[in-house]
CSV table of C-alpha atoms in Angstrom, one decimal:
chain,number,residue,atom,x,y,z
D,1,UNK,CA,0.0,0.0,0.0
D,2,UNK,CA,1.7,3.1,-1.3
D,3,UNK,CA,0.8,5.4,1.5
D,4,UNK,CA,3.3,7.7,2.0
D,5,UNK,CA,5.6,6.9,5.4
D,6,UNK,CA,7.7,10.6,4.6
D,7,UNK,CA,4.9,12.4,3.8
D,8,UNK,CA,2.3,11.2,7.3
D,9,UNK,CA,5.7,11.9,9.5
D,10,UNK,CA,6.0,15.4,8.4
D,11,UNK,CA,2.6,15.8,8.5
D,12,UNK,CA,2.5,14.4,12.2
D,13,UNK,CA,5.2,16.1,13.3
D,14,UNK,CA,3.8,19.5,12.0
D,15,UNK,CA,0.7,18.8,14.5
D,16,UNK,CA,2.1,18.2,17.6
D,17,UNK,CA,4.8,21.4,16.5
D,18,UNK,CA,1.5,23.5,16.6
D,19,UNK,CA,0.8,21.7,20.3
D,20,UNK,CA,-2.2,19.6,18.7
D,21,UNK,CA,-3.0,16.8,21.8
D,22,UNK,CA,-6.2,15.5,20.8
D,23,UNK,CA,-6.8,14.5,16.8
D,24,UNK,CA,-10.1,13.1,16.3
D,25,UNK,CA,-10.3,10.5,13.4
D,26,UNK,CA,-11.8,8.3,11.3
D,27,UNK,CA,-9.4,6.2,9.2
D,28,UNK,CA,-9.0,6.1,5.8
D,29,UNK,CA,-6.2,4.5,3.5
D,30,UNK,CA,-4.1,7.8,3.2
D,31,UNK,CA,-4.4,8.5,6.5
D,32,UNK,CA,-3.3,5.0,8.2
D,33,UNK,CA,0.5,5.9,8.8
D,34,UNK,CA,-1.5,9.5,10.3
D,35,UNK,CA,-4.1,7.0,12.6
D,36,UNK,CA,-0.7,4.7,13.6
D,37,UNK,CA,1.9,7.9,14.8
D,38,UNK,CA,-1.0,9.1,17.1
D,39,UNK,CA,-2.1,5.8,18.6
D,40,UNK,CA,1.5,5.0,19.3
D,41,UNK,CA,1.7,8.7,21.0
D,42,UNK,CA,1.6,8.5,24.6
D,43,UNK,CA,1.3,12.5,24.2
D,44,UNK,CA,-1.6,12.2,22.1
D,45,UNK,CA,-5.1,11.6,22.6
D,46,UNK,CA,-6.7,9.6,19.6
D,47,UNK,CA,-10.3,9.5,19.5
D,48,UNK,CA,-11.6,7.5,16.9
D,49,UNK,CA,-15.2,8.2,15.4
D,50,UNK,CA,-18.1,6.5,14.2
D,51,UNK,CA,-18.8,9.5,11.7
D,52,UNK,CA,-17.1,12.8,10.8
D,53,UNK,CA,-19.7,14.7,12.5
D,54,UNK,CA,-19.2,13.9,16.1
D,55,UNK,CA,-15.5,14.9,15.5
D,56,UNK,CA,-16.4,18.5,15.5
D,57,UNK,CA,-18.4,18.2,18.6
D,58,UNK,CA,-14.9,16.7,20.0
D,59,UNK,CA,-13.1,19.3,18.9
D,60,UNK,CA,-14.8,22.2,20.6
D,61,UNK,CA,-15.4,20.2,24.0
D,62,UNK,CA,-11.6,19.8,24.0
D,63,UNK,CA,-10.9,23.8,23.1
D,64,UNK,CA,-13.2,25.0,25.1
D,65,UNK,CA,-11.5,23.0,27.6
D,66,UNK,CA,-7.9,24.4,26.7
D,67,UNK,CA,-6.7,21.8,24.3
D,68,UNK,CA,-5.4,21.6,21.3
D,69,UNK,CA,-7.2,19.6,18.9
D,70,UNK,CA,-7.4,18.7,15.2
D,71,UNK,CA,-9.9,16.6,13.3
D,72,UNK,CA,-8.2,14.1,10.5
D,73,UNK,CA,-10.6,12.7,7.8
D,74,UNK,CA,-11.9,12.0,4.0
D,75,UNK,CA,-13.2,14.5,1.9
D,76,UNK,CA,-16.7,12.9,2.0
D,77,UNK,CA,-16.1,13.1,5.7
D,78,UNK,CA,-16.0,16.7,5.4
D,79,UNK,CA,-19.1,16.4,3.2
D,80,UNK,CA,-20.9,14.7,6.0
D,81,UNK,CA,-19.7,17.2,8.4
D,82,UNK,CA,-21.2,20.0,6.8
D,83,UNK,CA,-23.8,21.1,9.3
D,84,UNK,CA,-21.9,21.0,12.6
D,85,UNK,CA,-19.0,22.9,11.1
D,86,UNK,CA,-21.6,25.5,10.4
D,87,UNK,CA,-23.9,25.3,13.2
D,88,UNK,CA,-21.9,24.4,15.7
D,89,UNK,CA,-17.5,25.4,15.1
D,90,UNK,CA,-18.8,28.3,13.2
D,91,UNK,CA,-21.9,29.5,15.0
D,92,UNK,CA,-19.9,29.1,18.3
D,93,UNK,CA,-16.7,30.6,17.0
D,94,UNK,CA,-14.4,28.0,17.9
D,95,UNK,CA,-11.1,27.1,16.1
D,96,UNK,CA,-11.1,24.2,14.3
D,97,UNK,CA,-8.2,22.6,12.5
D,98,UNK,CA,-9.4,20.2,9.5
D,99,UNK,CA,-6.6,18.1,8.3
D,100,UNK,CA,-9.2,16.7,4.8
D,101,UNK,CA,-7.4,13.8,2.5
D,102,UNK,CA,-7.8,15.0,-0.7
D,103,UNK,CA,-9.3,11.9,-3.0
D,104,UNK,CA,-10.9,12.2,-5.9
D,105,UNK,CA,-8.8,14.9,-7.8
D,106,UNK,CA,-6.4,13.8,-10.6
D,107,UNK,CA,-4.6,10.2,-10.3
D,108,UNK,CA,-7.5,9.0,-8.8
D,109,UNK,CA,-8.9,5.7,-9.9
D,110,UNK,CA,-11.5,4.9,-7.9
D,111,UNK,CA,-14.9,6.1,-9.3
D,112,UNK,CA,-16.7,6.5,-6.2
D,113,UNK,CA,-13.9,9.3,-4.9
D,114,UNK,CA,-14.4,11.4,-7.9
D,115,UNK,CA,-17.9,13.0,-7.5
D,116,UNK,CA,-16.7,14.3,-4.0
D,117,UNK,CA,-13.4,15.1,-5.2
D,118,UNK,CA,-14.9,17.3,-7.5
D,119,UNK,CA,-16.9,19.6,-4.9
D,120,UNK,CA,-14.9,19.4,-2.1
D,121,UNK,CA,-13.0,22.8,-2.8
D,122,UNK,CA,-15.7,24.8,-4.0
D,123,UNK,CA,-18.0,23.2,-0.5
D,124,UNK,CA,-15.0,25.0,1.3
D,125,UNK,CA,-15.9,28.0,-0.4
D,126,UNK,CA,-19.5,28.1,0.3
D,127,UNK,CA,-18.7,27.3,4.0
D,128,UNK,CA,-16.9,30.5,3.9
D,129,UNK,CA,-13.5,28.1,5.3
D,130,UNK,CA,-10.3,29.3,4.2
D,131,UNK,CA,-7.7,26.3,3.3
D,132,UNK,CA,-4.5,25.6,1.6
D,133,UNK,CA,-3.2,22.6,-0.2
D,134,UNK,CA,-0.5,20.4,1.2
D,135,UNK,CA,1.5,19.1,-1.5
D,136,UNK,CA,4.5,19.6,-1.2
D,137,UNK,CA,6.9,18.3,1.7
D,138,UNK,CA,8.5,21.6,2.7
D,139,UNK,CA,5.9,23.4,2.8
D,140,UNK,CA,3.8,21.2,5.6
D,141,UNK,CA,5.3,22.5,8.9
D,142,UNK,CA,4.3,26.2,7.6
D,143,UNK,CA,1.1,25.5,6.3
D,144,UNK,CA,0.4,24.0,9.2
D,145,UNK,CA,1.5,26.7,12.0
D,146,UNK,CA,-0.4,29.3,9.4
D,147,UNK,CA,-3.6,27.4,9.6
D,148,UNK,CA,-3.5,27.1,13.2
D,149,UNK,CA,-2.9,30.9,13.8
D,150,UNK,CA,-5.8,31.8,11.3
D,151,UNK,CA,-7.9,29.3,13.1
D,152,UNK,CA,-7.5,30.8,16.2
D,153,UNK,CA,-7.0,34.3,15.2
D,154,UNK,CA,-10.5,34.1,13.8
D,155,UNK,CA,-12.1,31.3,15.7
D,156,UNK,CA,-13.1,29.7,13.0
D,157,UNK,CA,-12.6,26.6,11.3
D,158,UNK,CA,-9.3,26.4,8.8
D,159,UNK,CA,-8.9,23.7,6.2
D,160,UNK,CA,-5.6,21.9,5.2
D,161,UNK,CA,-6.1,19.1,1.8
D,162,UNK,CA,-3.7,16.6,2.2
D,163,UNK,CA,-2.7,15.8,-2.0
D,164,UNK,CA,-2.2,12.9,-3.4
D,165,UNK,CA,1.1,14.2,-4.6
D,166,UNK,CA,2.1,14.3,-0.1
D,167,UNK,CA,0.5,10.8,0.6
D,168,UNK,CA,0.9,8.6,-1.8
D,169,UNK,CA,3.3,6.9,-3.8
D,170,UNK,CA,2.1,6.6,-7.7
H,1,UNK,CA,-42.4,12.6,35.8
H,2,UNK,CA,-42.0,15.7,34.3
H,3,UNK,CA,-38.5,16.8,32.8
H,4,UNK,CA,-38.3,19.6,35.2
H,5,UNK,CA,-39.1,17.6,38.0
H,6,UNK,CA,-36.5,15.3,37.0
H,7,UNK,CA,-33.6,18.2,36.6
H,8,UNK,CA,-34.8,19.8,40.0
H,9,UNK,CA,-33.9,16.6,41.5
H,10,UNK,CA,-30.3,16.4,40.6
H,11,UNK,CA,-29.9,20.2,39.8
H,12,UNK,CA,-27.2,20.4,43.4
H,13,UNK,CA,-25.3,17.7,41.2
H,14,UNK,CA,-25.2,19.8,38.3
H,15,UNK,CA,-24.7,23.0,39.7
H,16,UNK,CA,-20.9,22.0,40.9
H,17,UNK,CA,-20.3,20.0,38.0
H,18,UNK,CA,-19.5,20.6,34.2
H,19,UNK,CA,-22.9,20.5,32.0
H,20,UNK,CA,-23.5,20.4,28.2
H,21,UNK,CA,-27.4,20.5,27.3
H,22,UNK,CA,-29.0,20.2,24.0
H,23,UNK,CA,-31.1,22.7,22.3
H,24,UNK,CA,-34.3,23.5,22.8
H,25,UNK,CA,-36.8,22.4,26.4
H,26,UNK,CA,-33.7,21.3,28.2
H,27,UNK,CA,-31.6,24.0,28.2
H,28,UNK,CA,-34.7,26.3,29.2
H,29,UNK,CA,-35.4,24.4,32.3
H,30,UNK,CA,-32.1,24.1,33.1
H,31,UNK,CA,-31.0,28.0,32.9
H,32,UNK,CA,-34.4,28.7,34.7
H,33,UNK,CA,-33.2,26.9,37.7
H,34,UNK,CA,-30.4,28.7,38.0
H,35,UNK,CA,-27.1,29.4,35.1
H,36,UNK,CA,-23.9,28.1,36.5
H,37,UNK,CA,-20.8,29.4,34.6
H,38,UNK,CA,-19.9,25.4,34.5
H,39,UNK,CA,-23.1,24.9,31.7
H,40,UNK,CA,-22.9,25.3,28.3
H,41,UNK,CA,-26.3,25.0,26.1
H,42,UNK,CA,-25.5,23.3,22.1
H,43,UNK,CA,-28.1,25.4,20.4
H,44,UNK,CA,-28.8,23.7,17.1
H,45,UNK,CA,-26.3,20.8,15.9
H,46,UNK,CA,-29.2,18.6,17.3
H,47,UNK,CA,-27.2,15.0,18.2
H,48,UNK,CA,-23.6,16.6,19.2
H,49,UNK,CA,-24.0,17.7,22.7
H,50,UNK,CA,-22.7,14.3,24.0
H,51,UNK,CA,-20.3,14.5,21.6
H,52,UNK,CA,-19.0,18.2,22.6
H,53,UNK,CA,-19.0,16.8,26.4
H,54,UNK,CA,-16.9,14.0,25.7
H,55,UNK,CA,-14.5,16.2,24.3
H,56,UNK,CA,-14.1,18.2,27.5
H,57,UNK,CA,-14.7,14.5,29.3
H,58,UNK,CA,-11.0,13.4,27.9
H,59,UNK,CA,-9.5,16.9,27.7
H,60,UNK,CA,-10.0,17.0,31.5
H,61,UNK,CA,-9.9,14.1,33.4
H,62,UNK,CA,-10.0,15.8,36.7
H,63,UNK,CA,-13.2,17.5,35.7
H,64,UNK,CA,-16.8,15.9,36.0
H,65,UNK,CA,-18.8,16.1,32.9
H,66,UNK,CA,-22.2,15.5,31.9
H,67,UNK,CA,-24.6,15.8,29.0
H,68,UNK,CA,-28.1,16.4,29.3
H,69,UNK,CA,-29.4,15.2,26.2
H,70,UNK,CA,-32.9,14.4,24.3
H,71,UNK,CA,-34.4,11.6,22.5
H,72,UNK,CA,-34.6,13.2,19.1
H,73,UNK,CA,-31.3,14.4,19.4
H,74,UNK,CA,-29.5,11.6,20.7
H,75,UNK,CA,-31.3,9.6,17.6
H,76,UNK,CA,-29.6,11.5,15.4
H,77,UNK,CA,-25.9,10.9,16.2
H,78,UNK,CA,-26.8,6.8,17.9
H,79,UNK,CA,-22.9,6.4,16.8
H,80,UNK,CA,-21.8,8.9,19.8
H,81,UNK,CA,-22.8,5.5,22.8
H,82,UNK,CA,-20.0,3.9,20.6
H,83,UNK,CA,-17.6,6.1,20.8
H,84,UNK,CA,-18.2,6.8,24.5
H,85,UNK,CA,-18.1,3.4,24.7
H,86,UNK,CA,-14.5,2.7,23.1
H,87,UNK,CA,-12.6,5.5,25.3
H,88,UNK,CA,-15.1,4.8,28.4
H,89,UNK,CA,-14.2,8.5,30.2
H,90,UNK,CA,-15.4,7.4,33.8
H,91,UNK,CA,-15.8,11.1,34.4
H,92,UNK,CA,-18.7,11.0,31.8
H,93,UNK,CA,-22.1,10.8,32.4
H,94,UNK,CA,-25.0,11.0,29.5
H,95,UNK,CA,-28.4,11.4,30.6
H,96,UNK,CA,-30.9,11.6,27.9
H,97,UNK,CA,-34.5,12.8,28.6
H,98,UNK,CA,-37.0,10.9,26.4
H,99,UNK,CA,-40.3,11.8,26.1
H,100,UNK,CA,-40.5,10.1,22.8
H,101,UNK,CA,-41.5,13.2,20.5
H,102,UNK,CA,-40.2,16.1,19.1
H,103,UNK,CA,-41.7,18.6,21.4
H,104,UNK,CA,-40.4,21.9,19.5
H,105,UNK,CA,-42.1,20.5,16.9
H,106,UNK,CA,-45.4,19.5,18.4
H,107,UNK,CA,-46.2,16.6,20.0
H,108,UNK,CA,-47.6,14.8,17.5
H,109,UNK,CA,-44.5,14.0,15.4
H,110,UNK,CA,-43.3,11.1,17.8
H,111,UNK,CA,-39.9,9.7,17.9
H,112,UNK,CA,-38.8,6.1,17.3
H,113,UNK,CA,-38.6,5.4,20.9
H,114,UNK,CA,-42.8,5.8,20.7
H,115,UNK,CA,-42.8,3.0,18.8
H,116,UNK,CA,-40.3,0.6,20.9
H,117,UNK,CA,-36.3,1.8,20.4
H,118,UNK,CA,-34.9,1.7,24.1
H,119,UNK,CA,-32.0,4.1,24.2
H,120,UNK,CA,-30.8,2.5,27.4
H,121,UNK,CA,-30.4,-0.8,25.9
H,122,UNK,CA,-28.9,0.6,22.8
H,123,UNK,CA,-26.5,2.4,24.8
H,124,UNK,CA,-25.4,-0.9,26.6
H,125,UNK,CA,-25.2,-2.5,23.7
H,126,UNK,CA,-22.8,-0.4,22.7
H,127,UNK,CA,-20.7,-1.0,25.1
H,128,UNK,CA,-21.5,1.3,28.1
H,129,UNK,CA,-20.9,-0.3,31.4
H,130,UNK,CA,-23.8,1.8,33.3
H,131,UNK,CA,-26.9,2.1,32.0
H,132,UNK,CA,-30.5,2.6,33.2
H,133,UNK,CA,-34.0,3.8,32.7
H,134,UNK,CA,-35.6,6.0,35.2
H,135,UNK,CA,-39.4,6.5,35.5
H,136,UNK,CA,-39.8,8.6,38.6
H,137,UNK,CA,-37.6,11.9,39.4
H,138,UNK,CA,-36.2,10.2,42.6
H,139,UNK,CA,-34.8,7.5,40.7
H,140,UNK,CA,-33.3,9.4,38.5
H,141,UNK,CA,-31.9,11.2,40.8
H,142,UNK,CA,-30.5,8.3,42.9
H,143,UNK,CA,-29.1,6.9,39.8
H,144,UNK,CA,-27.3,10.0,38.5
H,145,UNK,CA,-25.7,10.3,42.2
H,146,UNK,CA,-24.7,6.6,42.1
H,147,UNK,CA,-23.2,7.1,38.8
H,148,UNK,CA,-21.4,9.9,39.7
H,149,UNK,CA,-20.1,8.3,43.0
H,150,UNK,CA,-19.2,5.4,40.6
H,151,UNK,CA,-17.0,7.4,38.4
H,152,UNK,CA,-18.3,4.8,35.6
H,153,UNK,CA,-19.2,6.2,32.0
H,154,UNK,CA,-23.0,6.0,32.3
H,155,UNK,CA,-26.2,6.5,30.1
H,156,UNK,CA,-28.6,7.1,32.2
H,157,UNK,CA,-32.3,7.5,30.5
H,158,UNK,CA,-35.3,9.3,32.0
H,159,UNK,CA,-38.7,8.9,30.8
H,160,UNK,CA,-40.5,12.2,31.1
H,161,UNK,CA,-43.9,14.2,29.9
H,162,UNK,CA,-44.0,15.8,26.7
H,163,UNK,CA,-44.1,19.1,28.5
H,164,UNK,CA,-42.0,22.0,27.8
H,165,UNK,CA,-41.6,25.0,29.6
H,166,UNK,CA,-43.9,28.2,28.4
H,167,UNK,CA,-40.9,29.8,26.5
H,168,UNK,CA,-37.3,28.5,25.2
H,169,UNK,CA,-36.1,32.1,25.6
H,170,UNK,CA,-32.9,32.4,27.5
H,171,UNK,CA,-31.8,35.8,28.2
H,172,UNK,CA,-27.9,34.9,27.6
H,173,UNK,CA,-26.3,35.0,24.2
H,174,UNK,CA,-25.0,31.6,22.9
H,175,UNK,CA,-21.4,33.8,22.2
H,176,UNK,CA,-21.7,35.3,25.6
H,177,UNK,CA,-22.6,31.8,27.6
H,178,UNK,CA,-19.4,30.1,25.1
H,179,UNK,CA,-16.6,32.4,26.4
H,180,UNK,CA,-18.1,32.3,29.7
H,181,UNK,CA,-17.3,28.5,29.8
H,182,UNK,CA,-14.4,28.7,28.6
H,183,UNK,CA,-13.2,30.8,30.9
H,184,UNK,CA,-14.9,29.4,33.4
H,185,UNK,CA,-13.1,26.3,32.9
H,186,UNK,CA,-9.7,27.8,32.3
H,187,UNK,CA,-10.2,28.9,36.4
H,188,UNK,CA,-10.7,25.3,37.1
H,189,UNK,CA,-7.7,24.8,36.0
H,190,UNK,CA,-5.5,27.9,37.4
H,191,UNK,CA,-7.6,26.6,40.3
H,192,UNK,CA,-5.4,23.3,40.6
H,193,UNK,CA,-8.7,21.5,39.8
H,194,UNK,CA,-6.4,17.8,39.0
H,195,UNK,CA,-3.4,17.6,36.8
H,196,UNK,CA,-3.0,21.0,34.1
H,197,UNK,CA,-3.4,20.3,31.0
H,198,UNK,CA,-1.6,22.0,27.8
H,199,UNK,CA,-1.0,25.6,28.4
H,200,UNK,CA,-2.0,28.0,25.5
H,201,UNK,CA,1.2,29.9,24.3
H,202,UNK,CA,0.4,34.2,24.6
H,203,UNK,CA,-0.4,35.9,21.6
């Protein structure tokens, strides 16, 4: 399985840099190596999710609480996410750090990513959350600090896509 | 009983303690009462409030947390027992007043547990160690005490009348009532309220 080992270290590494210690999840094949470095983490708490949704109520118990937190998931978990990012991170004004696998876009070959690869950045738009791309390895550590600091600057949620050209191996 | 009877009951256990409500009757009766700076209300994002409670549950260990949740809400997010269940926060507990319709609504659009779905059994068969339902406010009561006492994640159900109070207004702004608890919470912590957790870096 050509998930990227290089790529999910400096991606991990760039979370806990920002002082994330609680990443809510729900695996999927690019994010494996992500799922394994946290669950290995005695720093770290992992809490893993039925669905995408409940992640974001995680995430604003644990800020309002005075942790850091980030939420790791699919593109269609985004999708599926839609309403408590709006009615509850945004309405509530809390921070939230989205790190979204980017599937669907080109490369893919699975049919069933494309049709939400296809929306996922102009959803982003209409949600009115600001993101960057992470496809290339030197930029992830800055990316990641930026979109922390916006998020909390703003209290509001901040996107990162994780490309296909950082996780996997073609 | 009625819900308010119910939350009179254990209202000295929630007053000290950490409390994420729902939307709608719940966090009405609740804040008429009495606000604490310790409870937050989840307007809207029906389903969550557990979900926002376990958050702060495994954030802060030393703190006691519990959601007071609703039938229709709690049906719409039935994979938060299993989650609860997999990390089992002892310092969790989920209570869930059912009075099986959606009463916003009107009380004739009924939920699924009118027509036989047991929340409490659902929730043990996720996984949840404590679980119970309660038909009379000092049950309830003496089963929220014992699960607190416990220190056991526990679902705890109460059956109650489809009988709201006479307005859902609450004179305190959701914004206002979220920093409030947040900063409420951050003096737990200065407080030496159990071990600190991360420390937020100055701007």
């Amino acid at each position: 399985m050509p998930v990227s080992v290089e790529g999910s270290r400096l991606v991990y590494d760039a979370l806990k840099a920002c002082g994330v210690r609680l990443l809510s999840v729900l695996p999927e094949t690019w994010l494996v190596h992500l799922v394994s470095l946290a669950d290995e983490d005695p720093e770290m708490t992992l809490v893993r999710l039925a669905k995408e949704e409940e992640g974001v109520g995680v995430s604003v118990g644990a800020h309002l609480a005075g942790v850091r937190s980030a939420m790791l998931m699919q593109n269609h978990g985004l999708l599926a996410s839609v309403n408590a990012i709006v009615s509850l991170a945004q309405l509530y004004r809390v921070p939230l750090l989205m790190l979204v696998s980017y599937r669907g876009g080109f490369g893919e070959e699975h049919p069933w990513q494309t049709e939400g690869g296809a929306v996922t950045e102009d959803l982003l738009h209409a949600l009115r959350v600001p993101y960057l791309l992470l496809e290339r390895p030197e930029e992830v550590a800055a990316r990641l600090r930026q979109a922390q600091n916006l998020a909390e600057a703003s209290l509001r949620p901040v996107a990162l896509l994780l490309c296909r050209g950082l996780m996997w191996e073609d | 009983m009625l819900r308010l009877e119910a939350m009179r009951a254990i209202y000295p256990l929630l007053a000290e303690r950490v409390v994420v409500t729902n939307m709608g009757a719940a966090p009405a009766e609740l804040f008429s009462l009495g606000h604490q700076p310790g409870f937050f209300y989840v307007w809207h994002s029906m389903g969550l409030a557990s979900s926002v409670a376990l958050g702060i549950a495994l954030a802060r260990p030393e703190l006691q947390v519990v959601a007071l949740d609703g039938d229709g809400s709690v049906l719409m997010n039935l994979g938060t027992f299993t989650t609860m269940a997999r990390y089992r926060p002892p310092n969790l507990l989920h209570v869930v007043f059912d009075n099986e319709v959606l009463l916003s609504v009107g009380r004739s659009f009924t939920t699924a547990t009118a027509t036989g779905s047991d929340l409490a059994a659902i929730a043990a068969a996720a996984g949840v160690p404590r679980t119970a339902t309660c038909r009379t406010a000092e049950s309830f009561a003496h089963a929220c005490a014992e699960a607190l006492r416990a220190a056991e994640l526990a679902v705890l159900v109460a059956k109650v009348e489809p009988q709201g109070p006479a307005s859902y207004f609450i004179d305190l702004h959701l914004l206002e009532s979220r920093f409030q608890f947040e900063r409420h919470l951050r003096g737990l912590r200065a407080a030496g309220a159990g071990a600190p957790a991360e420390e937020r870096t100055a701007p």
